[in-house]
Structures are given as structure tokens and as C-alpha cells.
Amino acid sequence: MAHPILSLWLLVSGLGLHACGQGAPDQENHPTAVTPPASSTFLNNSHFAFRLYRHMVAPNPSRNVLFSPLSFTIPLTLLALKANADVHTQVLQGLGFSPTRVPDNQAHVHYSQLLRGLLPPAGECRTDTGSILFVGQKQIVLPKFADLAQNLYLTEVSFACFKNFQMARDQMDHFTRKKTHGKIGTLVQDLKADTVLILANYMFFKGKWKYRFDPKLTELRPFSLSQELTILVPTMLWLGWFQLQRFYHLHSYALWLPFICNSTAVFILPDMGKVRETEEGLMNENFDTWTQPFPLRHLRSIQSPRRHLGNFSTNHAHEGLPGAEEEDVTNLWSFPMSLIPAIHFNRPFLLLVFEESSHNLLFMGKVMNPNAKS
Ligand SMILES: *[C@@H]1O[C@H](CO)[C@@H](O)[C@H](O)[C@H]1NC(C)=O
Ligand SMILES: *[C@@H]1O[C@H](CO)[C@@H](O)[C@H](O)[C@H]1NC(C)=O
Ligand SMILES: *[C@@H]1O[C@H](CO)[C@@H](O)[C@H](O)[C@H]1NC(C)=O
């Protein structure tokens, strides 16, 4: 029995901003000690995440979509703080920050430390996140801005020749590949003629589930892309106690799975053909629904796809046996099987990963086809 590992590489790109980002020279690029508050109520990003989800999902109803709202907030905060006071306040509120008064010359250090404090700590989970700000070659970027972006906001500034699409694409792909160790290679399919800036964001996450399972129990199983179309995907099987709940108004079951590193994943499985309805319901649901542990239930088995979920690949996606020792598993096999329910992730599902103490969303997305590249 091993601790299963979830690893994700993902990318959000294509925020083609049609205004130029660099601002006045910086005086505040000197990290000084600002201690993040113990309880992190300064940011509540679920509303922002849901809006982003709506924005990215609506144009792609049948594609896998996965993004990191928290990681995306980091470079957007940098850009917001560069804007004039009114815009800056509005953008920070839109990102989910509660209003705070921070002296201008401390704002960059203050916000960047708060945000980085919300990323899972190194150790049991590994995260590697960063952003790239591609700027048109005619633009002037002050070295102080580039330093600030890199040192405090995990953001690299790079130039791209947006006037020549082929050249810009090669430049951006090359840089992105370098930053993501070859994991992400293709950034944009298309560019608007007046693009001056593109913000790309990536996050690598490798987390161990808190509970154990046997990774050897993997086999090819059918997965229904739609009522008419079924494919075979490598599927893992688990048996035991699970934190599972039925949400009738969301037409779905949801499975609650903690990681060792104080993050939790919630897998939401819409009834066949109900993905749209579940998504709509999810957007209107109070986010606190997901942050409370679900009741434990005995399940005959859980079956779910094992890897390659677009540009996030789940190595050993999904969970094990909450609280159960190996012996409990054996005992369970002797139950009359038909009396214990089973749940099969054999159709499109949604995914939320949030940080336990602040309840901020690290990831959000949906998997429509586990075999598709993106
Ligand atoms: C997704 O990742 C794979 C490598 O794991 C890469 O070959 C592919 O180009 C990536 N897709 C996109 C859209 O970046
Ligand atoms: C998880 O949170 C608890 C309390 O909130 C803390 O004591 C523990 O160190 C945290 N673990 C990790 C891996 O951050
Ligand atoms: C965060 O905001 C959402 C809606 O935007 C709300 O449902 C939730 O209760 C808030 N969480 C906290 C801890 O304030």
C-alpha cells in the first residue's frame, strides 16, 4: 500500500490585455519582514474562481479545463498595484481581497507575502508556480519592474514580437517550455493584431493523499464522454470508507479527499448528461458547502480515471481509505457486496482543490475526457 500521489501541471494563458502594464519606478522592491496573519481571511477567492471558470468554460463546453485561481491571483495583484488607486482597489476586491489600508511603499511586499503564504508548504506536497508576462517588443519595461515581478511575484518578464504571429508564438513557446521543464509547450493558437501583453500562468502540484490505497488495482474501464460515445481509460479501483455525499439539487455525488499538506480535493460527479446543470448549481452554491468534511460512508468501490487529464496528469488520481488500516480493507471484502454502494467516475466530473485553513481555491476545473491532451 502506498500513499497515492496527485500531480498536476497546468497552464492558463491568453489574457490578451490591450493596455500596457508597466508603471512608475518602484521604491518598494525591498523585502522586509511582514508577518502574514495567522488566519488568512484577507483573501476569499471562490467568487473570482467561479467567474474565471465561467469565462473559460463557456467557450469550451466539451474540453478539459483546469486552472489555479490562487496562482493566477499573484501576477494580477502585481499588475493591480501598478494601476491608479481607483482601479487598484477595484481589481483587488475583484480578486477577493478584503479592504485593507497598507502604505503604498509597503503594498508590494505585503501582498506578495500574503499570497505566497497561501501556497502549500514544501514538504509533503510540492508546488512550482510562476507566471510569464510577455510584452510587445516596442514596449519599455523598467528593470525595477522586472525585478519586482521576479523577486516578489514569481513572474518573469519576456519580450515577444506580437506583430509577427509565427515569431511571437515560437518565442513564447520556447520560453514557456524552459520555465515549465518542457511540460507545457503550446501557449497560444491565435493573437489579436493589437496585443501588447500576454500573461501566462503555470502551476505544478504534486500532493500525497492522506489515506492509502493499492495502486496496483488499475484496469481499462469504459468512460462515457456522452450518452452515445464511450472510450476506455485506465481506471483505479478503491474500496473502503469514503467521504461521499449526494447533492440532489446539483444532480451529483461529491467525494471529499484530503491531502497530507492541508489541502483538500473535492471531486464532483454529475449524473449522466447533467454537467451544465451541475456547473450552474456549483456557481450558485455557497462555497462553504465544500470546505466542511463530508460524512464517512462505506463504499464497495470507487473507480476513477488514472492519468492524463489534459495538461494536468493525475498520476494516481484519487483516494484511498479514510482512516482505514489495511486489515479493514480485507474485512470489507467479506461484506455482501450488493449491500455496499459503489461509485464510478466513468463520466465527466468536476474538481476543486482548496487550502484548508484559508479555504482559498488552489485549483478548479472539469475533466470531460481523461484521454484528451487538453
Ligand atoms: C500538454 O503537455 C504535454 C506534455 O506533457 C505537451 O506535449 C503538450 O504540448 C501540452 N499541451 C499544451 C496545450 O500545452
Ligand atoms: C497543517 O495545519 C496544522 C494546523 O492548522 C499545522 O499544525 C500543520 O503543521 C500543517 N501541516 C502542514 C504540512 O502544513
Ligand atoms: C467567501 O465568499 C463566498 C462567496 O463569494 C462565500 O460563499 C463564502 O462564505 C466566503 N467565505 C468566507 C470564509 O468568508
Short mmCIF file of C-alpha atoms and ligand atoms in Angstrom, two decimals:
data_model
loop_
_atom_site.label_atom_id
_atom_site.label_comp_id
_atom_site.label_asym_id
_atom_site.label_seq_id
_atom_site.Cartn_x
_atom_site.Cartn_y
_atom_site.Cartn_z
CA MET A 1 0.00 0.00 0.00
CA ALA A 2 1.35 3.39 -0.90
CA HIS A 3 0.32 6.97 -0.49
CA PRO A 4 -1.11 7.86 -3.83
CA ILE A 5 0.17 10.99 -5.46
CA LEU A 6 -1.70 13.53 -7.48
CA SER A 7 0.41 15.58 -9.78
CA LEU A 8 -0.83 18.36 -11.96
CA TRP A 9 0.81 20.61 -14.48
CA LEU A 10 -1.38 23.26 -15.78
CA LEU A 11 -1.42 26.47 -17.56
CA VAL A 12 -3.70 29.37 -18.03
CA SER A 13 -2.88 31.80 -20.73
CA GLY A 14 -4.24 34.21 -23.23
CA LEU A 15 -5.23 37.13 -21.11
CA GLY A 16 -4.59 39.43 -24.01
CA LEU A 17 -4.59 42.74 -22.22
CA HIS A 18 -4.92 45.66 -24.53
CA ALA A 19 -3.17 48.15 -22.37
CA CYS A 20 0.36 48.47 -21.26
CA GLY A 21 1.24 47.20 -17.80
CA GLN A 22 4.42 48.81 -16.62
CA GLY A 23 4.10 51.74 -14.32
CA ALA A 24 6.17 54.16 -12.35
CA PRO A 25 9.57 53.23 -10.97
CA ASP A 26 9.45 51.23 -7.78
CA GLN A 27 10.73 52.18 -4.42
CA GLU A 28 9.20 49.21 -2.63
CA ASN A 29 11.18 46.33 -4.02
CA HIS A 30 12.95 45.53 -0.80
CA PRO A 31 11.61 42.51 1.02
CA THR A 32 11.18 43.35 4.68
CA ALA A 33 9.55 41.19 7.29
CA VAL A 34 5.77 41.38 7.12
CA THR A 35 4.23 38.51 9.01
CA PRO A 36 1.09 37.11 7.38
CA PRO A 37 -1.86 36.95 9.79
CA ALA A 38 -2.48 33.58 11.41
CA SER A 39 -5.96 33.23 9.97
CA SER A 40 -5.96 34.21 6.37
CA THR A 41 -9.30 35.90 5.92
CA PHE A 42 -7.65 38.60 3.86
CA LEU A 43 -8.39 36.66 0.67
CA ASN A 44 -11.53 34.76 -0.33
CA ASN A 45 -11.05 33.74 -3.93
CA SER A 46 -14.04 31.48 -4.59
CA HIS A 47 -16.08 34.19 -6.28
CA PHE A 48 -13.15 35.15 -8.50
CA ALA A 49 -12.51 31.47 -9.27
CA PHE A 50 -16.12 30.88 -10.26
CA ARG A 51 -16.15 33.88 -12.55
CA LEU A 52 -12.93 32.73 -14.18
CA TYR A 53 -14.39 29.25 -14.54
CA ARG A 54 -17.48 30.62 -16.25
CA HIS A 55 -15.30 32.68 -18.55
CA MET A 56 -13.09 29.75 -19.53
CA VAL A 57 -15.68 27.00 -19.59
CA ALA A 58 -18.49 28.62 -21.54
CA PRO A 59 -16.46 28.81 -24.76
CA ASN A 60 -15.19 25.22 -24.27
CA PRO A 61 -18.14 23.10 -23.14
CA SER A 62 -16.58 19.79 -24.12
CA ARG A 63 -12.93 20.35 -23.25
CA ASN A 64 -10.98 19.62 -20.10
CA VAL A 65 -10.39 22.84 -18.19
CA LEU A 66 -8.20 23.13 -15.14
CA PHE A 67 -6.69 26.27 -13.70
CA SER A 68 -5.24 27.65 -10.49
CA PRO A 69 -7.16 30.71 -9.26
CA LEU A 70 -4.68 31.29 -6.43
CA SER A 71 -1.64 31.16 -8.63
CA PHE A 72 -3.33 33.42 -11.18
CA THR A 73 -4.02 35.99 -8.48
CA ILE A 74 -0.29 36.52 -7.88
CA PRO A 75 0.62 38.29 -11.16
CA LEU A 76 -2.79 40.01 -11.29
CA THR A 77 -2.08 41.56 -7.89
CA LEU A 78 1.24 42.82 -9.19
CA LEU A 79 -0.49 44.46 -12.16
CA ALA A 80 -3.30 45.83 -9.99
CA LEU A 81 -0.85 47.54 -7.65
CA LYS A 82 0.70 49.23 -10.67
CA ALA A 83 -2.60 50.81 -11.68
CA ASN A 84 -4.02 54.07 -10.30
CA ALA A 85 -5.66 53.99 -6.88
CA ASP A 86 -9.28 53.52 -8.04
CA VAL A 87 -8.52 50.72 -10.46
CA HIS A 88 -6.16 49.11 -7.98
CA THR A 89 -8.85 48.99 -5.27
CA GLN A 90 -11.45 47.58 -7.66
CA VAL A 91 -9.15 44.90 -9.04
CA LEU A 92 -8.02 43.79 -5.59
CA GLN A 93 -11.65 43.50 -4.50
CA GLY A 94 -12.46 41.55 -7.66
CA LEU A 95 -9.67 39.12 -6.81
CA GLY A 96 -11.26 38.60 -3.39
CA PHE A 97 -9.07 40.66 -1.07
CA SER A 98 -10.81 42.27 1.87
CA PRO A 99 -10.21 46.02 2.00
CA THR A 100 -7.09 46.88 4.00
CA ARG A 101 -5.05 50.01 4.34
CA VAL A 102 -1.43 49.33 3.50
CA PRO A 103 1.03 52.20 2.98
CA ASP A 104 1.91 52.45 -0.73
CA ASN A 105 5.58 51.80 -0.18
CA GLN A 106 4.80 48.50 1.60
CA ALA A 107 1.99 47.24 -0.59
CA HIS A 108 4.07 45.04 -2.89
CA VAL A 109 5.89 43.27 -0.09
CA HIS A 110 2.69 42.94 1.94
CA TYR A 111 0.53 41.39 -0.79
CA SER A 112 3.20 39.17 -2.27
CA GLN A 113 3.99 37.67 1.13
CA LEU A 114 0.34 37.06 1.95
CA LEU A 115 -0.20 35.30 -1.36
CA ARG A 116 2.88 33.15 -1.22
CA GLY A 117 1.90 32.16 2.32
CA LEU A 118 -1.25 30.56 0.89
CA LEU A 119 0.60 28.16 -1.40
CA PRO A 120 1.04 24.67 0.07
CA PRO A 121 4.28 24.49 2.09
CA ALA A 122 7.16 22.49 0.64
CA GLY A 123 7.37 19.02 2.07
CA GLU A 124 4.57 16.53 1.68
CA CYS A 125 3.21 18.39 -1.34
CA ARG A 126 5.27 20.07 -3.97
CA THR A 127 4.19 23.12 -5.86
CA ASP A 128 6.00 25.04 -8.51
CA THR A 129 4.14 28.06 -9.70
CA GLY A 130 5.02 31.07 -11.75
CA SER A 131 3.85 33.45 -14.39
CA ILE A 132 5.28 34.91 -17.53
CA LEU A 133 4.42 38.35 -18.72
CA PHE A 134 5.04 38.54 -22.46
CA VAL A 135 5.42 42.13 -23.51
CA GLY A 136 5.49 43.52 -27.04
CA GLN A 137 8.98 44.37 -28.24
CA LYS A 138 8.20 48.06 -28.65
CA GLN A 139 7.22 48.41 -25.00
CA ILE A 140 9.61 49.66 -22.40
CA VAL A 141 9.88 47.66 -19.21
CA LEU A 142 11.77 49.29 -16.40
CA PRO A 143 14.36 47.00 -14.84
CA LYS A 144 12.90 47.78 -11.42
CA PHE A 145 9.52 46.45 -12.50
CA ALA A 146 11.07 43.28 -13.89
CA ASP A 147 12.99 42.76 -10.62
CA LEU A 148 9.90 43.33 -8.53
CA ALA A 149 7.90 40.90 -10.66
CA GLN A 150 10.54 38.22 -10.43
CA ASN A 151 11.55 38.58 -6.80
CA LEU A 152 8.18 39.11 -5.17
CA TYR A 153 5.54 37.83 -7.60
CA LEU A 154 7.19 34.76 -9.20
CA THR A 155 6.66 36.47 -12.54
CA GLU A 156 9.19 36.70 -15.36
CA VAL A 157 9.00 39.39 -17.98
CA SER A 158 9.86 38.35 -21.52
CA PHE A 159 9.58 40.12 -24.87
CA ALA A 160 7.68 38.80 -27.86
CA CYS A 161 7.25 40.20 -31.33
CA PHE A 162 3.44 40.29 -31.47
CA LYS A 163 3.42 41.86 -34.94
CA ASN A 164 4.69 38.58 -36.39
CA PHE A 165 2.47 35.78 -35.11
CA GLN A 166 4.79 32.91 -36.07
CA MET A 167 7.76 34.55 -34.43
CA ALA A 168 5.81 35.53 -31.31
CA ARG A 169 4.47 32.01 -30.95
CA ASP A 170 7.94 30.49 -31.24
CA GLN A 171 9.36 32.94 -28.72
CA MET A 172 6.56 32.33 -26.25
CA ASP A 173 6.59 28.55 -26.64
CA HIS A 174 10.33 28.42 -26.23
CA PHE A 175 10.27 30.46 -23.03
CA THR A 176 7.28 28.59 -21.63
CA ARG A 177 8.93 25.22 -22.28
CA LYS A 178 12.04 26.45 -20.49
CA LYS A 179 10.08 27.64 -17.45
CA THR A 180 7.94 24.51 -17.18
CA HIS A 181 10.74 21.99 -17.86
CA GLY A 182 9.16 21.03 -21.16
CA LYS A 183 5.82 20.11 -19.60
CA ILE A 184 3.91 22.85 -21.37
CA GLY A 185 4.81 23.65 -24.92
CA THR A 186 1.98 25.36 -26.72
CA LEU A 187 0.74 28.63 -25.40
CA VAL A 188 -1.47 30.49 -27.86
CA GLN A 189 -3.27 29.41 -31.01
CA ASP A 190 -4.18 32.88 -32.08
CA LEU A 191 -3.23 36.51 -31.45
CA LYS A 192 -5.18 39.71 -31.90
CA ALA A 193 -3.32 42.26 -34.00
CA ASP A 194 -3.28 44.86 -31.23
CA THR A 195 -1.97 42.60 -28.47
CA VAL A 196 0.62 44.32 -26.31
CA LEU A 197 0.77 41.96 -23.36
CA ILE A 198 0.04 38.32 -22.58
CA LEU A 199 0.02 36.88 -19.11
CA ALA A 200 0.62 33.15 -18.83
CA ASN A 201 0.46 31.30 -15.56
CA TYR A 202 1.51 27.77 -14.67
CA MET A 203 1.36 25.63 -11.59
CA PHE A 204 2.80 22.25 -10.85
CA PHE A 205 1.30 20.44 -7.91
CA LYS A 206 2.25 17.08 -6.56
CA GLY A 207 0.36 16.01 -3.47
CA LYS A 208 0.04 12.86 -1.44
CA TRP A 209 -3.42 11.78 -0.38
CA LYS A 210 -3.86 11.44 3.34
CA TYR A 211 -5.28 7.92 3.02
CA ARG A 212 -3.81 4.85 1.44
CA PHE A 213 -4.83 2.67 -1.40
CA ASP A 214 -3.38 -0.02 -3.61
CA PRO A 215 -2.13 1.48 -6.90
CA LYS A 216 -1.95 -1.99 -8.44
CA LEU A 217 -5.74 -2.07 -8.77
CA THR A 218 -5.83 -0.34 -12.14
CA GLU A 219 -7.60 -1.59 -15.23
CA LEU A 220 -9.11 -0.34 -18.50
CA ARG A 221 -12.73 0.63 -17.98
CA PRO A 222 -15.37 2.41 -20.05
CA PHE A 223 -15.79 6.17 -19.62
CA SER A 224 -18.82 7.82 -21.23
CA LEU A 225 -17.94 11.07 -22.95
CA SER A 226 -21.64 11.43 -23.79
CA GLN A 227 -24.73 9.25 -23.93
CA GLU A 228 -23.56 7.96 -27.33
CA LEU A 229 -19.78 7.83 -27.02
CA THR A 230 -17.76 5.66 -24.65
CA ILE A 231 -13.96 5.26 -24.51
CA LEU A 232 -11.67 3.05 -22.46
CA VAL A 233 -9.46 4.71 -19.86
CA PRO A 234 -7.04 3.35 -17.24
CA THR A 235 -9.17 3.34 -14.12
CA MET A 236 -8.27 2.85 -10.50
CA LEU A 237 -10.40 0.92 -8.08
CA TRP A 238 -10.70 1.60 -4.37
CA LEU A 239 -12.58 0.02 -1.62
CA GLY A 240 -13.41 1.13 1.89
CA TRP A 241 -14.58 4.19 3.77
CA PHE A 242 -15.07 7.37 1.82
CA GLN A 243 -16.33 10.85 2.50
CA LEU A 244 -19.07 10.99 -0.05
CA GLN A 245 -22.29 12.95 -0.25
CA ARG A 246 -25.22 13.17 -2.61
CA PHE A 247 -26.28 16.69 -3.66
CA TYR A 248 -29.71 16.32 -5.24
CA HIS A 249 -30.01 19.95 -6.27
CA LEU A 250 -26.62 19.68 -8.03
CA HIS A 251 -27.55 16.38 -9.71
CA SER A 252 -24.33 14.88 -8.43
CA TYR A 253 -22.27 12.99 -5.90
CA ALA A 254 -19.24 14.65 -4.38
CA LEU A 255 -16.22 12.94 -2.89
CA TRP A 256 -14.07 14.73 -0.29
CA LEU A 257 -10.38 13.76 -0.25
CA PRO A 258 -7.76 15.42 1.93
CA PHE A 259 -4.06 15.63 1.07
CA ILE A 260 -1.30 15.36 3.65
CA CYS A 261 -0.34 19.01 3.14
CA ASN A 262 -3.51 20.68 4.44
CA SER A 263 -5.20 20.86 1.07
CA THR A 264 -8.35 19.01 0.13
CA ALA A 265 -9.78 17.89 -3.20
CA VAL A 266 -13.49 17.59 -3.91
CA PHE A 267 -14.48 15.51 -6.93
CA ILE A 268 -18.00 16.25 -8.12
CA LEU A 269 -19.64 13.64 -10.33
CA PRO A 270 -22.69 14.93 -12.23
CA ASP A 271 -25.39 12.47 -13.26
CA MET A 272 -25.12 11.41 -16.90
CA GLY A 273 -25.77 14.39 -19.19
CA LYS A 274 -26.07 16.89 -16.31
CA VAL A 275 -22.67 18.61 -16.41
CA ARG A 276 -24.14 22.01 -17.39
CA GLU A 277 -26.75 21.86 -14.63
CA THR A 278 -24.16 20.86 -12.05
CA GLU A 279 -21.85 23.68 -13.13
CA GLU A 280 -24.65 26.23 -12.90
CA GLY A 281 -25.61 24.93 -9.47
CA LEU A 282 -22.00 24.94 -8.31
CA MET A 283 -21.60 28.61 -9.28
CA ASN A 284 -24.61 29.50 -7.12
CA GLU A 285 -23.74 27.23 -4.21
CA ASN A 286 -22.23 28.69 -1.05
CA PHE A 287 -18.57 27.74 -1.20
CA ASP A 288 -18.66 26.75 2.48
CA THR A 289 -20.53 23.60 1.38
CA TRP A 290 -17.25 22.16 0.12
CA THR A 291 -14.96 23.13 2.95
CA GLN A 292 -16.84 21.12 5.62
CA PRO A 293 -15.78 17.45 5.79
CA PHE A 294 -18.43 15.11 4.38
CA PRO A 295 -19.76 12.17 6.41
CA LEU A 296 -17.88 8.88 6.15
CA ARG A 297 -19.60 6.10 4.20
CA HIS A 298 -18.76 2.56 3.36
CA LEU A 299 -18.35 2.07 -0.36
CA ARG A 300 -17.99 -1.14 -2.28
CA SER A 301 -15.57 0.57 -4.63
CA ILE A 302 -14.62 3.77 -6.31
CA GLN A 303 -13.46 3.67 -9.88
CA SER A 304 -11.83 6.67 -11.43
CA PRO A 305 -9.52 7.55 -14.32
CA ARG A 306 -5.89 7.32 -13.59
CA ARG A 307 -3.92 9.81 -15.66
CA HIS A 308 -3.52 12.34 -18.45
CA LEU A 309 -6.26 14.73 -17.68
CA GLY A 310 -5.29 17.25 -20.31
CA ASN A 311 -2.37 19.31 -19.26
CA PHE A 312 -2.77 18.10 -15.81
CA SER A 313 -1.99 14.50 -15.39
CA THR A 314 -3.18 12.68 -12.34
CA ASN A 315 -0.56 10.13 -11.61
CA HIS A 316 -2.51 8.20 -9.11
CA ALA A 317 -5.67 10.18 -9.16
CA HIS A 318 -7.89 9.72 -6.21
CA GLU A 319 -8.07 8.40 -2.88
CA GLY A 320 -7.89 5.58 -0.55
CA LEU A 321 -9.37 4.55 2.67
CA PRO A 322 -10.16 7.34 5.05
CA GLY A 323 -8.93 6.27 8.41
CA ALA A 324 -8.80 2.61 7.48
CA GLU A 325 -5.91 0.26 8.06
CA GLU A 326 -5.10 -2.49 5.63
CA GLU A 327 -6.94 -5.07 7.71
CA ASP A 328 -10.16 -3.12 7.38
CA VAL A 329 -9.93 -3.49 3.64
CA THR A 330 -9.70 -7.22 3.91
CA ASN A 331 -12.63 -7.33 6.28
CA LEU A 332 -14.69 -5.28 3.90
CA TRP A 333 -14.33 -7.85 1.16
CA SER A 334 -16.31 -10.25 3.27
CA PHE A 335 -19.38 -7.94 3.31
CA PRO A 336 -22.16 -8.94 0.94
CA MET A 337 -21.10 -6.73 -1.98
CA SER A 338 -24.57 -5.81 -3.12
CA LEU A 339 -25.27 -4.12 0.22
CA ILE A 340 -22.42 -1.65 -0.09
CA PRO A 341 -22.76 1.13 -2.65
CA ALA A 342 -20.18 1.77 -5.39
CA ILE A 343 -19.33 4.95 -7.22
CA HIS A 344 -17.80 5.08 -10.67
CA PHE A 345 -16.09 8.14 -12.09
CA ASN A 346 -16.96 6.83 -15.52
CA ARG A 347 -18.27 10.09 -16.96
CA PRO A 348 -17.25 13.77 -16.91
CA PHE A 349 -16.54 15.22 -13.47
CA LEU A 350 -15.57 18.49 -11.82
CA LEU A 351 -12.71 19.08 -9.42
CA LEU A 352 -11.97 21.61 -6.67
CA VAL A 353 -8.75 21.73 -4.63
CA PHE A 354 -8.67 24.20 -1.76
CA GLU A 355 -6.31 25.13 1.03
CA GLU A 356 -7.75 24.00 4.37
CA SER A 357 -7.04 26.94 6.65
CA SER A 358 -7.91 29.81 4.30
CA HIS A 359 -10.38 27.92 2.07
CA ASN A 360 -8.85 29.52 -0.99
CA LEU A 361 -9.05 27.59 -4.23
CA LEU A 362 -5.74 26.26 -5.45
CA PHE A 363 -7.36 24.55 -8.45
CA MET A 364 -10.67 24.28 -10.14
CA GLY A 365 -11.73 22.54 -13.29
CA LYS A 366 -13.53 19.78 -15.08
CA VAL A 367 -12.48 16.63 -16.86
CA MET A 368 -14.61 15.85 -19.88
CA ASN A 369 -12.25 13.32 -21.47
CA PRO A 370 -9.45 11.78 -19.39
CA ASN A 371 -7.63 10.63 -22.54
CA ALA A 372 -7.55 14.06 -24.19
CA LYS A 373 -4.38 16.15 -24.06
CA SER A 374 -6.23 19.31 -23.13
C1 LIG B 1 0.49 19.41 -22.54
O1 LIG B 1 1.60 18.72 -22.02
C2 LIG B 1 2.26 17.88 -22.94
C3 LIG B 1 3.43 17.26 -22.24
O2 LIG B 1 3.06 16.65 -21.05
C4 LIG B 1 2.73 18.67 -24.15
O3 LIG B 1 3.29 17.79 -25.10
C5 LIG B 1 1.57 19.41 -24.78
O4 LIG B 1 2.03 20.25 -25.83
C6 LIG B 1 0.88 20.27 -23.74
N1 LIG B 1 -0.28 20.92 -24.31
C7 LIG B 1 -0.40 22.24 -24.33
C8 LIG B 1 -1.68 22.76 -24.88
O5 LIG B 1 0.47 22.97 -23.90
C1 LIG B 2 -1.48 21.73 8.76
O1 LIG B 2 -2.18 22.57 9.65
C2 LIG B 2 -1.92 22.34 11.02
C3 LIG B 2 -2.81 23.25 11.85
O2 LIG B 2 -3.61 24.07 11.07
C4 LIG B 2 -0.44 22.59 11.29
O3 LIG B 2 -0.16 22.32 12.63
C5 LIG B 2 0.39 21.69 10.40
O4 LIG B 2 1.75 21.98 10.55
C6 LIG B 2 0.01 21.89 8.93
N1 LIG B 2 0.72 20.94 8.12
C7 LIG B 2 1.40 21.29 7.03
C8 LIG B 2 2.07 20.18 6.28
O5 LIG B 2 1.44 22.45 6.67
C1 LIG B 3 -16.20 33.51 0.54
O1 LIG B 3 -17.08 34.02 -0.43
C2 LIG B 3 -18.13 33.14 -0.81
C3 LIG B 3 -18.95 33.78 -1.92
O2 LIG B 3 -18.28 34.73 -2.63
C4 LIG B 3 -18.99 32.79 0.36
O3 LIG B 3 -19.92 31.82 -0.03
C5 LIG B 3 -18.13 32.26 1.49
O4 LIG B 3 -18.93 32.10 2.65
C6 LIG B 3 -16.98 33.21 1.82
N1 LIG B 3 -16.13 32.54 2.79
C7 LIG B 3 -15.71 33.18 3.88
C8 LIG B 3 -14.83 32.38 4.80
O5 LIG B 3 -15.99 34.35 4.12
#
